[in-house]
Amino acid sequence: MEFLVRVDIGWPADGDQDEFARLLSAERERARVLASEGIIRRMWRVPGQQANWGLWEAPDATALHEALTSLPLFPWLSIEVEPLAAHPTDPERPGGR
Amino acid sequence: MEFLVRVDIGWPADGDQDEFARLLSAERERARVLASEGIIRRMWRVPGQQANWGLWEAPDATALHEALTSLPLFPWLSIEVEPLAAHPTDPERPGGR
Amino acid sequence: MEFLVRVDIGWPADGDQDEFARLLSAERERARVLASEGIIRRMWRVPGQQANWGLWEAPDATALHEALTSLPLFPWLSIEVEPLAAHPTDPERPGGR
Amino acid sequence: MEFLVRVDIGWPADGDQDEFARLLSAERERARVLASEGIIRRMWRVPGQQANWGLWEAPDATALHEALTSLPLFPWLSIEVEPLAAHPTDPERPGGR
Amino acid sequence: MEFLVRVDIGWPADGDQDEFARLLSAERERARVLASEGIIRRMWRVPGQQANWGLWEAPDATALHEALTSLPLFPWLSIEVEPLAAHPTDPERPGGR
Amino acid sequence: MEFLVRVDIGWPADGDQDEFARLLSAERERARVLASEGIIRRMWRVPGQQANWGLWEAPDATALHEALTSLPLFPWLSIEVEPLAAHPTDPERPGGR
Amino acid sequence: MEFLVRVDIGWPADGDQDEFARLLSAERERARVLASEGIIRRMWRVPGQQANWGLWEAPDATALHEALTSLPLFPWLSIEVEPLAAHPTDPERPGGR
Amino acid sequence: MEFLVRVDIGWPADGDQDEFARLLSAERERARVLASEGIIRRMWRVPGQQANWGLWEAPDATALHEALTSLPLFPWLSIEVEPLAAHPTDPERPGGR
Amino acid sequence: MEFLVRVDIGWPADGDQDEFARLLSAERERARVLASEGIIRRMWRVPGQQANWGLWEAPDATALHEALTSLPLFPWLSIEVEPLAAHPTDPERPGGR
Amino acid sequence: MEFLVRVDIGWPADGDQDEFARLLSAERERARVLASEGIIRRMWRVPGQQANWGLWEAPDATALHEALTSLPLFPWLSIEVEPLAAHPTDPERPGGR
């Protein structure tokens, strides 16, 4: 099942920038692993923001939550999840009604 | 440039259902053409709603608007457009910062 | 997978009350079938409103959408779906983290 | 009387993680007691968030408040309570209108 | 149990004014009965609006919903219900914590 | 003139709990005085929150503000005030239109 | 007591323009009377909207409501009322705290 | 003085399309006159919507309102006006602080 | 040109109260000067809040911004500005349409 | 492609004012460079706020994000980006539909 996931990073502007750089690097490494496992399908930057929209895939919301909490920056993230259903005119995976 | 587009169909519940069926059929035909032209990349149904999330691609917002207004149901649609930037950990098209 | 579903019925106050009664009766009959199939697990009235909160279960959002659109009042319904994950202290189905 | 309760945990990202782990453990122990007393009926994780939806049961809002304030993390919780009425097509406890 | 209830009357401005006067008269008669039964405790006009705040009392949300749906104008009403718990410094019915 | 007043207490979760207990005790003492003066008429706990709904009475908004700022916790309070008008079906003080 | 009042006129765009002109003329005549009685103190147009901000004065919310409902366009008006308290640096009527 | 103006056209989807085309043509003619007078400085389409953002210039809000109400579609427009002040790094008209 | 200005003071509850008293005193002195210059016309306290509504007058938004930033508490203020146009039934300065 | 960009500066009121002055100076220098490169086209102050509206131009959202993140105050900025399409009655660059 696919999910549309919006992630906003809430690292404080006056927080430790070295720690942030270290966590961000670990975050991207973890994201690459999730991508290689087919869990992260697409990811886009929200222009002007430390935020992203992502297309995630997981068997259900429990598995998705496990993947999201595996992100090193998770305690600083505000995350909104939208469940997605198949659409008959989707070019890649048409279905549903 | 990719755009995340949310479309809600506002056909009135007590509207003419035959006319709606005719327009919906034309809508899906038009969507197939837009998909074949690489303008509609993905489309998902919002569960429980006559609405969808779509991943659209167009040179700029002017071209995107032209594509959206070509939809036969356009006068009944509420549309929100989010511009998308490249993200370094996007599995398909990594880039940006 | 369980979903928390909020349904608001938008039948117009000056609409045909006989037609509404007929559709509402069909709606309840359909809801009983969905309950017997294990798709509707619980349903509560929102006090003071023609609305309900429901606990629905379906393999994924596509199947849930199919169940929701099978409701006879669907064109008059405003529906919001929240995906639910397992929680370690859920008395019935503990899990997740 | 049943209540739909949404709980968001506001522990700061840069707070003491040992203290949080200690309080979270006490929280879950308390939740198990409330479940055994029939006050917490169901609990679900909101995917991507340190938050949950719960189905609680108590004689009235005063008793519910007493149960909620007994949670060790209460000072860090943002809680929204929705009163629930019986619905005629609820599979478990049908009633009302 | 007490509830704070906000009611907005949505009779259309260009609706039949005689019918509205007839229903409003029936509404007030019904409200008087509910007051005599101890269900409506207080009622205030929201200044500038066809709306009111009310203090209602009922054993639970199911009984409250039954009272609210007994109002002749119910199909035209938008209603929000807030459950109320006892407060230790309430001059009339102190309690809770 | 009566006012519906919503008060949310914003004492920080990691604030000094002894100081909070001291201020809360002074707050309740002050509330009892305001009740004895007929300024606080009713007060209810919002279930699950460090917040209350109150029915206050004062000659005008200036006098109400003076009463509210006399609360020891005032600097930590978020307060919303709704002016109330008389309603013809109020059981206690019917009036208005 | 002074009140800040926001009024939005909801006459439908495709409504009878002669009837609207007639009601608007009566509205302005009524407003002049309310001004002469010292109830309407100031009135401003919200630029771009069929709406106004007004400074009204009345003994209490009940009297204000009576003045507002005396407007011929009242059934088409959306009205929000903000109670105002005296401010120590008000050039005209300093007071309060 | 410059103003940022957002205009949403609310012509009903099932309204008379010939009348809409006639009014839209008159609207654009009027907009050209306002542009030639230096009142409309820039105008952009909101992608996916029958709406625009405009940069307008007028001596004050009263003159701006007069210009906006001169638009033939004014009764169908929802308009939001934001006053703009000079900014020291504006490339065209630097000023202010 | 007149502006309706809403100001909320965001001094932290646990901030230095002596410094706040000093700044508030300077703020009121500055407000008196602005009033004497005809820039602040009226000012009202929002009951229950460290906030005010003000009627300000300035040649344009740039001059208004200069006046607002001259307030000693400016860094702690949240300010919303509404431009006001003349209204034909304003008792003091009728005009516009 | 043009973008309408709203920027709110979130420097804390009790933050280091020298550091803020230094960063603000660097911000304005960087803005001048972006203006000279044709990326910042216009910029306006939001009256009463440490915020601005800007008209930015960039090939796409990825390039815009790069420009925005080059601002020295970026970690303290809240930024909202609206994509703009051509409008047939734009006096400067007419186009689109």
mmCIF file of C-alpha atoms in Angstrom, chain E:
data_model
loop_
_atom_site.group_PDB
_atom_site.id
_atom_site.type_symbol
_atom_site.label_atom_id
_atom_site.label_comp_id
_atom_site.label_asym_id
_atom_site.label_seq_id
_atom_site.Cartn_x
_atom_site.Cartn_y
_atom_site.Cartn_z
ATOM 1 C CA MET E 1 -23.583 15.054 32.997
ATOM 2 C CA GLU E 2 -23.474 18.605 31.660
ATOM 3 C CA PHE E 3 -22.651 19.567 28.068
ATOM 4 C CA LEU E 4 -21.855 22.916 26.503
ATOM 5 C CA VAL E 5 -23.771 23.006 23.217
ATOM 6 C CA ARG E 6 -23.375 25.530 20.419
ATOM 7 C CA VAL E 7 -26.274 25.674 17.951
ATOM 8 C CA ASP E 8 -26.268 27.654 14.682
ATOM 9 C CA ILE E 9 -29.544 27.916 12.768
ATOM 10 C CA GLY E 10 -28.980 27.566 9.031
ATOM 11 C CA TRP E 11 -32.383 28.600 7.694
ATOM 12 C CA PRO E 12 -31.677 30.110 4.241
ATOM 13 C CA ALA E 13 -32.085 33.904 4.033
ATOM 14 C CA ASP E 14 -34.376 33.516 1.039
ATOM 15 C CA GLY E 15 -36.318 30.595 2.563
ATOM 16 C CA ASP E 16 -40.035 30.687 3.378
ATOM 17 C CA GLN E 17 -40.325 33.099 6.311
ATOM 18 C CA ASP E 18 -43.784 31.848 7.370
ATOM 19 C CA GLU E 19 -42.504 28.296 7.569
ATOM 20 C CA PHE E 20 -39.490 29.510 9.525
ATOM 21 C CA ALA E 21 -41.719 31.415 11.969
ATOM 22 C CA ARG E 22 -43.866 28.305 12.431
ATOM 23 C CA LEU E 23 -40.842 26.066 13.051
ATOM 24 C CA LEU E 24 -39.199 28.616 15.352
ATOM 25 C CA SER E 25 -42.360 28.784 17.435
ATOM 26 C CA ALA E 26 -42.458 24.982 17.673
ATOM 27 C CA GLU E 27 -38.722 25.019 18.512
ATOM 28 C CA ARG E 28 -39.275 27.350 21.439
ATOM 29 C CA GLU E 29 -42.177 25.289 22.680
ATOM 30 C CA ARG E 30 -40.035 22.161 22.545
ATOM 31 C CA ALA E 31 -37.174 24.013 24.300
ATOM 32 C CA ARG E 32 -39.525 24.952 27.111
ATOM 33 C CA VAL E 33 -40.426 21.278 27.582
ATOM 34 C CA LEU E 34 -36.733 20.305 27.608
ATOM 35 C CA ALA E 35 -36.102 23.045 30.163
ATOM 36 C CA SER E 36 -38.946 21.805 32.343
ATOM 37 C CA GLU E 37 -37.397 18.336 32.191
ATOM 38 C CA GLY E 38 -34.054 19.727 33.395
ATOM 39 C CA ILE E 39 -32.302 18.962 30.094
ATOM 40 C CA ILE E 40 -31.815 22.585 29.036
ATOM 41 C CA ARG E 41 -30.267 24.429 32.005
ATOM 42 C CA ARG E 42 -29.229 27.757 30.473
ATOM 43 C CA MET E 43 -29.402 29.288 27.014
ATOM 44 C CA TRP E 44 -27.734 32.422 25.621
ATOM 45 C CA ARG E 45 -27.978 34.213 22.326
ATOM 46 C CA VAL E 46 -24.737 34.699 20.389
ATOM 47 C CA PRO E 47 -24.948 38.446 19.645
ATOM 48 C CA GLY E 48 -25.380 39.197 15.939
ATOM 49 C CA GLN E 49 -26.098 35.586 14.988
ATOM 50 C CA GLN E 50 -29.023 33.189 14.684
ATOM 51 C CA ALA E 51 -27.158 30.984 17.104
ATOM 52 C CA ASN E 52 -27.032 30.107 20.781
ATOM 53 C CA TRP E 53 -24.830 28.624 23.462
ATOM 54 C CA GLY E 54 -26.661 26.253 25.789
ATOM 55 C CA LEU E 55 -25.918 24.368 28.976
ATOM 56 C CA TRP E 56 -27.575 20.995 28.613
ATOM 57 C CA GLU E 57 -27.734 18.078 31.046
ATOM 58 C CA ALA E 58 -28.320 14.437 30.162
ATOM 59 C CA PRO E 59 -27.226 11.035 31.460
ATOM 60 C CA ASP E 60 -24.905 10.548 28.471
ATOM 61 C CA ALA E 61 -24.277 11.545 24.847
ATOM 62 C CA THR E 62 -26.923 9.155 23.551
ATOM 63 C CA ALA E 63 -29.640 10.822 25.624
ATOM 64 C CA LEU E 64 -28.347 14.252 24.658
ATOM 65 C CA HIS E 65 -28.519 13.335 20.970
ATOM 66 C CA GLU E 66 -32.112 12.186 21.426
ATOM 67 C CA ALA E 67 -32.992 15.532 23.001
ATOM 68 C CA LEU E 68 -31.251 17.521 20.265
ATOM 69 C CA THR E 69 -32.898 15.585 17.440
ATOM 70 C CA SER E 70 -36.288 16.256 19.035
ATOM 71 C CA LEU E 71 -35.914 19.941 18.078
ATOM 72 C CA PRO E 72 -38.251 20.790 15.147
ATOM 73 C CA LEU E 73 -35.479 22.773 13.428
ATOM 74 C CA PHE E 74 -32.918 19.946 13.815
ATOM 75 C CA PRO E 75 -32.354 19.413 10.052
ATOM 76 C CA TRP E 76 -31.327 23.086 9.770
ATOM 77 C CA LEU E 77 -29.054 23.129 12.819
ATOM 78 C CA SER E 78 -25.266 22.926 12.987
ATOM 79 C CA ILE E 79 -24.462 21.659 16.467
ATOM 80 C CA GLU E 80 -21.190 21.305 18.346
ATOM 81 C CA VAL E 81 -21.126 19.466 21.695
ATOM 82 C CA GLU E 82 -18.432 19.880 24.360
ATOM 83 C CA PRO E 83 -18.476 17.416 27.256
ATOM 84 C CA LEU E 84 -18.031 19.104 30.643
ATOM 85 C CA ALA E 85 -16.366 17.703 33.746
ATOM 86 C CA ALA E 86 -16.730 18.941 37.315
ATOM 87 C CA HIS E 87 -14.325 21.667 38.451
ATOM 88 C CA PRO E 88 -13.243 22.131 42.083
ATOM 89 C CA THR E 89 -14.048 25.863 42.088
ATOM 90 C CA ASP E 90 -17.468 25.672 40.416
ATOM 91 C CA PRO E 91 -19.763 27.627 42.776
ATOM 92 C CA GLU E 92 -22.787 25.418 42.096
ATOM 93 C CA ARG E 93 -21.486 21.870 41.798
ATOM 94 C CA PRO E 94 -17.843 21.763 42.881
ATOM 95 C CA GLY E 95 -15.983 18.497 42.225
ATOM 96 C CA GLY E 96 -13.322 16.793 40.166
ATOM 97 C CA ARG E 97 -9.743 17.931 40.107
#
